[in-house]
Amino acid sequence: MNRTVEKMNRFEELIAEIDDLHCTISVLNWDMQTQMPKGGAEARGDQMSTLRRIAHEKLTSPEIGDLLSNLEEHEQALPYEGDEASMLRVVRRLYSRATSMPGDLVFRMSQSAARANTKWLQAREARDFSVFAPALEELVQLRREQAAVLGYEDNPMDAFVSMKESDISVDDLETMFDDLRAVLPPLVARVAEADDPDERSRLMRGDFDTQKQIDLGMAAARSIGFDLEDRGRHALSVHPFSITFSPDDVRITTRVHPEYLGSCLFACIHEAGHGLYMQGVPTRLRHTLMDSSTSRPELGRPVSFGVHESQSRLWENTVGRSLAFWEYFLPIARAFFPGQFDGATPEDLYKAVNVARPSLIRVEADELTYSLHVMLRFELEKEVLDGQLEVRHMAEAWNDKMERYLGVTPPHDTLGVLQDMHWTRDFGGGFQGYALGDVFSASLVAKAESEESSLGDGWADGDFSVLRGWMQRNVYDHGAKFEPLELMRRATGEGINTGPYLKYLTTKFEDLYDL
Ligand code: ZN
């Protein structure tokens, strides 16, 4: 056998083993979050960290390093879009990131995160950020150290943004948020002055049987094309999530609130949106570390959270909260909950699922205000990491920005700066993916509309195949071969373009609120 072929075979064999380990960790994780009794926590933690360590050792082994350098010439000669060249490119990036982080720093960070978590819980209890601030300060110092090791150009935050979003920089995000900042706060203020949102959402509130809610959510997931029979499963969990063990085995979860129908239903559509992406990645990319749809942050893989989120938000908001969807789905919802929707029209439901109001809590925010919550966190992270803002002044800075962007002020820190657990684990680069997802989603839909004149024609009859087919060809088919901006440029001709997103929100909410 040719020496290069032999090396490539060995390389693929090692990568397949690493992939198997990570998929096994995902199975354990799924079980932990959906089935495991509380008592299993300690042993499960050990099991998962052992597998993680083995996977890390395999990825950073000298053999992988040698193979990558021996195969460099081979890679140059291969077509860029091809599976082999792409796999080598993706693994090269993972390898260099994984080998650059000193073990001692990783250990100090995990210790510091555990302390920060305890302090965060105490601070929430006391409703006082100053209880958490010293622990956060320590974490921020370690993050600066980590950024220095990873390398960055202007702002330490760049190191963390590129871990999550690969070829996207802090500068790119600042430009994106500048656009959002110019348009959204005034629009939100106009919506806030419009009529009573409680009255609008009345149809989604009541007493809803929990099992029926899950069944309704699964009906919605099936209708957009998520395969629940042979390649998918569903369970309940505290926080909804999706996870994949291979493109042929994708799991989604939801949660249920007995008094509010929207919580379970839209979580199901959101997670099924992630799931469609995962099921859509070609099975031949399994075992290559290129089925980008799986998020395995422990590998620091070049999965873009933004692109992933673009798919879930597309199905949840652009489709699930559209008038055409409710023309199709209202009779189905009525069959599940007889009496609840008597006399209601699709337009009534369209209004009920699109109530927008400035609010304090990100995870409860609506489609219109969500990205402002994200922007606020991005700004604070950046200002703290580059030394413009001291950690001890973060609570005031938070409240100030809330007032400026959303016109609301938290009554205490637990409903403000202490609301997200993210900052107890890592600080910087953890939030922007949600806003990127919205912006990408709108750009992708705009491009799909320009290429497929019949894009929305079937929605009112429950046929979403034209939209799904376009996403399949332009997003799912590529797995993680391309970095996010690269993928967006190939699909839409542009990188980050806020135009379609801002136009979509403005048109939709001016219409909904008669502005
Ligand atoms: Zn999501």
JSON list of N, CA and C and ligand atoms in Angstrom, two decimals, residues 270-271 274 309 312 434, ligand 1:
[
{"chain": "A", "resi": 270, "resn": "HIS", "atom": "N", "xyz": [-37.88, 24.45, 18.83]},
{"chain": "A", "resi": 270, "resn": "HIS", "atom": "CA", "xyz": [-36.48, 24.91, 18.88]},
{"chain": "A", "resi": 270, "resn": "HIS", "atom": "C", "xyz": [-35.51, 23.73, 18.84]},
{"chain": "A", "resi": 271, "resn": "GLU", "atom": "N", "xyz": [-35.73, 22.77, 19.72]},
{"chain": "A", "resi": 271, "resn": "GLU", "atom": "CA", "xyz": [-34.80, 21.63, 19.80]},
{"chain": "A", "resi": 271, "resn": "GLU", "atom": "C", "xyz": [-34.92, 20.75, 18.55]},
{"chain": "A", "resi": 274, "resn": "HIS", "atom": "N", "xyz": [-32.66, 22.23, 15.99]},
{"chain": "A", "resi": 274, "resn": "HIS", "atom": "CA", "xyz": [-31.28, 21.74, 16.15]},
{"chain": "A", "resi": 274, "resn": "HIS", "atom": "C", "xyz": [-31.20, 20.31, 15.62]},
{"chain": "A", "resi": 309, "resn": "GLU", "atom": "N", "xyz": [-27.42, 27.65, 16.42]},
{"chain": "A", "resi": 309, "resn": "GLU", "atom": "CA", "xyz": [-28.56, 28.40, 16.93]},
{"chain": "A", "resi": 309, "resn": "GLU", "atom": "C", "xyz": [-29.39, 29.00, 15.79]},
{"chain": "A", "resi": 312, "resn": "SER", "atom": "N", "xyz": [-32.09, 26.35, 15.03]},
{"chain": "A", "resi": 312, "resn": "SER", "atom": "CA", "xyz": [-33.18, 26.19, 16.00]},
{"chain": "A", "resi": 312, "resn": "SER", "atom": "C", "xyz": [-34.10, 27.40, 16.00]},
{"chain": "A", "resi": 434, "resn": "TYR", "atom": "N", "xyz": [-26.18, 33.29, 20.46]},
{"chain": "A", "resi": 434, "resn": "TYR", "atom": "CA", "xyz": [-27.64, 33.44, 20.35]},
{"chain": "A", "resi": 434, "resn": "TYR", "atom": "C", "xyz": [-28.01, 34.57, 19.39]},
{"chain": "B", "resi": 1, "resn": "ZN", "atom": "ZN", "xyz": [-30.66, 26.28, 21.02]}
]
